Amino acid sequence: MVDGLENVAFVIEDEPEDGEDLLGRYEGVDLTHRDRYGFGELPDRIVVFRLPHLAACDTEDDLRDEIHTTLVHEIGHFYGIDDDRLHELGWA
């Protein structure tokens, strides 16, 4: 899954600035809609929100599992998989 990632930055932020109830966010153009990167283009970003993860998890093991799920979910968006399909696959 990570072998195909190209020009993606992984970022941790406290919480979404827009107040949305999210654990993570993919910001960029997924592979199904992009050509090639040009010179000097900024990378896509996968953002993991720290505070919502901490609020949702009771144990360190739960936190690890939830972060893993969030990362797989957001990487799925990089590959062009929409939320409905990710939910069907169990990565919601």
PDB file of C-alpha atoms in Angstrom:
ATOM      1  CA  MET A   1       0.000   0.000   0.000  1.00  0.00           C
ATOM      2  CA  VAL A   2       2.770   2.468   0.808  1.00  0.00           C
ATOM      3  CA  ASP A   3       5.012   1.459  -2.116  1.00  0.00           C
ATOM      4  CA  GLY A   4       2.895   3.522  -4.526  1.00  0.00           C
ATOM      5  CA  LEU A   5       2.841   6.664  -2.423  1.00  0.00           C
ATOM      6  CA  GLU A   6       4.638   9.483  -4.151  1.00  0.00           C
ATOM      7  CA  ASN A   7       4.971  13.103  -3.126  1.00  0.00           C
ATOM      8  CA  VAL A   8       2.825  12.723   0.018  1.00  0.00           C
ATOM      9  CA  ALA A   9       3.556  14.386   3.352  1.00  0.00           C
ATOM     10  CA  PHE A  10       2.210  12.896   6.573  1.00  0.00           C
ATOM     11  CA  VAL A  11       1.297  15.587   9.095  1.00  0.00           C
ATOM     12  CA  ILE A  12      -0.057  15.551  12.642  1.00  0.00           C
ATOM     13  CA  GLU A  13      -2.229  18.455  13.769  1.00  0.00           C
ATOM     14  CA  ASP A  14      -4.226  18.936  16.948  1.00  0.00           C
ATOM     15  CA  GLU A  15      -7.650  19.146  15.298  1.00  0.00           C
ATOM     16  CA  PRO A  16      -9.330  20.344  12.092  1.00  0.00           C
ATOM     17  CA  GLU A  17      -9.336  24.140  11.832  1.00  0.00           C
ATOM     18  CA  ASP A  18     -12.817  24.094  10.297  1.00  0.00           C
ATOM     19  CA  GLY A  19     -14.272  22.336  13.348  1.00  0.00           C
ATOM     20  CA  GLU A  20     -15.248  19.186  11.471  1.00  0.00           C
ATOM     21  CA  ASP A  21     -15.455  15.954  13.447  1.00  0.00           C
ATOM     22  CA  LEU A  22     -12.600  14.117  11.709  1.00  0.00           C
ATOM     23  CA  LEU A  23      -9.777  11.792  12.662  1.00  0.00           C
ATOM     24  CA  GLY A  24      -7.861  12.448   9.457  1.00  0.00           C
ATOM     25  CA  ARG A  25      -7.957  14.142   6.072  1.00  0.00           C
ATOM     26  CA  TYR A  26      -6.428  13.620   2.633  1.00  0.00           C
ATOM     27  CA  GLU A  27      -5.558  16.871   0.888  1.00  0.00           C
ATOM     28  CA  GLY A  28      -4.531  16.560  -2.729  1.00  0.00           C
ATOM     29  CA  VAL A  29      -5.417  15.097  -6.100  1.00  0.00           C
ATOM     30  CA  ASP A  30      -5.943  11.350  -6.014  1.00  0.00           C
ATOM     31  CA  LEU A  31      -4.169   9.086  -8.498  1.00  0.00           C
ATOM     32  CA  THR A  32      -7.294   8.573 -10.586  1.00  0.00           C
ATOM     33  CA  HIS A  33      -7.447  12.305 -11.369  1.00  0.00           C
ATOM     34  CA  ARG A  34      -3.827  13.329 -11.747  1.00  0.00           C
ATOM     35  CA  ASP A  35      -1.324  13.284 -14.528  1.00  0.00           C
ATOM     36  CA  ARG A  36       2.219  13.791 -13.313  1.00  0.00           C
ATOM     37  CA  TYR A  37       3.656  16.149 -10.795  1.00  0.00           C
ATOM     38  CA  GLY A  38       5.442  19.112 -12.237  1.00  0.00           C
ATOM     39  CA  PHE A  39       8.519  20.820 -10.940  1.00  0.00           C
ATOM     40  CA  GLY A  40       8.018  22.543  -7.602  1.00  0.00           C
ATOM     41  CA  GLU A  41       4.512  21.292  -6.843  1.00  0.00           C
ATOM     42  CA  LEU A  42       3.746  20.876  -3.180  1.00  0.00           C
ATOM     43  CA  PRO A  43       3.077  17.329  -1.991  1.00  0.00           C
ATOM     44  CA  ASP A  44      -0.336  15.976  -1.177  1.00  0.00           C
ATOM     45  CA  ARG A  45      -0.948  15.781   2.570  1.00  0.00           C
ATOM     46  CA  ILE A  46      -2.376  13.148   4.840  1.00  0.00           C
ATOM     47  CA  VAL A  47      -3.262  14.804   8.125  1.00  0.00           C
ATOM     48  CA  VAL A  48      -3.880  12.850  11.330  1.00  0.00           C
ATOM     49  CA  PHE A  49      -5.723  14.817  14.004  1.00  0.00           C
ATOM     50  CA  ARG A  50      -4.282  14.127  17.438  1.00  0.00           C
ATOM     51  CA  LEU A  51      -6.965  15.369  19.840  1.00  0.00           C
ATOM     52  CA  PRO A  52      -9.921  13.537  18.241  1.00  0.00           C
ATOM     53  CA  HIS A  53      -7.898  10.316  18.350  1.00  0.00           C
ATOM     54  CA  LEU A  54      -7.106  10.795  22.011  1.00  0.00           C
ATOM     55  CA  ALA A  55     -10.763  11.542  22.796  1.00  0.00           C
ATOM     56  CA  ALA A  56     -11.968   8.434  20.938  1.00  0.00           C
ATOM     57  CA  CYS A  57      -9.564   5.941  22.503  1.00  0.00           C
ATOM     58  CA  ASP A  58      -9.350   4.573  26.030  1.00  0.00           C
ATOM     59  CA  THR A  59      -6.115   2.598  25.778  1.00  0.00           C
ATOM     60  CA  GLU A  60      -2.825   2.847  23.954  1.00  0.00           C
ATOM     61  CA  ASP A  61      -3.718  -0.279  21.971  1.00  0.00           C
ATOM     62  CA  ASP A  62      -7.026   1.306  20.928  1.00  0.00           C
ATOM     63  CA  LEU A  63      -5.118   4.427  19.879  1.00  0.00           C
ATOM     64  CA  ARG A  64      -2.683   2.408  17.749  1.00  0.00           C
ATOM     65  CA  ASP A  65      -5.565   0.589  16.057  1.00  0.00           C
ATOM     66  CA  GLU A  66      -7.480   3.801  15.382  1.00  0.00           C
ATOM     67  CA  ILE A  67      -4.430   5.563  13.947  1.00  0.00           C
ATOM     68  CA  HIS A  68      -3.778   2.542  11.721  1.00  0.00           C
ATOM     69  CA  THR A  69      -7.383   2.615  10.488  1.00  0.00           C
ATOM     70  CA  THR A  70      -7.180   6.367   9.864  1.00  0.00           C
ATOM     71  CA  LEU A  71      -3.941   6.052   7.891  1.00  0.00           C
ATOM     72  CA  VAL A  72      -5.294   3.218   5.729  1.00  0.00           C
ATOM     73  CA  HIS A  73      -8.478   5.244   5.142  1.00  0.00           C
ATOM     74  CA  GLU A  74      -6.608   8.396   4.074  1.00  0.00           C
ATOM     75  CA  ILE A  75      -4.114   6.468   1.940  1.00  0.00           C
ATOM     76  CA  GLY A  76      -7.153   4.873   0.292  1.00  0.00           C
ATOM     77  CA  HIS A  77      -8.272   8.376  -0.727  1.00  0.00           C
ATOM     78  CA  PHE A  78      -4.826   8.944  -2.279  1.00  0.00           C
ATOM     79  CA  TYR A  79      -5.537   5.924  -4.497  1.00  0.00           C
ATOM     80  CA  GLY A  80      -8.984   7.282  -5.409  1.00  0.00           C
ATOM     81  CA  ILE A  81     -11.150   5.129  -3.155  1.00  0.00           C
ATOM     82  CA  ASP A  82     -14.208   7.022  -1.903  1.00  0.00           C
ATOM     83  CA  ASP A  83     -15.671   6.979   1.611  1.00  0.00           C
ATOM     84  CA  ASP A  84     -18.505   4.589   0.739  1.00  0.00           C
ATOM     85  CA  ARG A  85     -16.098   1.960  -0.601  1.00  0.00           C
ATOM     86  CA  LEU A  86     -13.714   2.416   2.345  1.00  0.00           C
ATOM     87  CA  HIS A  87     -16.665   1.847   4.703  1.00  0.00           C
ATOM     88  CA  GLU A  88     -17.607  -1.323   2.774  1.00  0.00           C
ATOM     89  CA  LEU A  89     -14.016  -2.543   3.141  1.00  0.00           C
ATOM     90  CA  GLY A  90     -14.043  -1.854   6.889  1.00  0.00           C
ATOM     91  CA  TRP A  91     -11.676   1.123   6.866  1.00  0.00           C
ATOM     92  CA  ALA A  92     -14.013   3.766   8.239  1.00  0.00           C
TER      93      ALA A  92
END
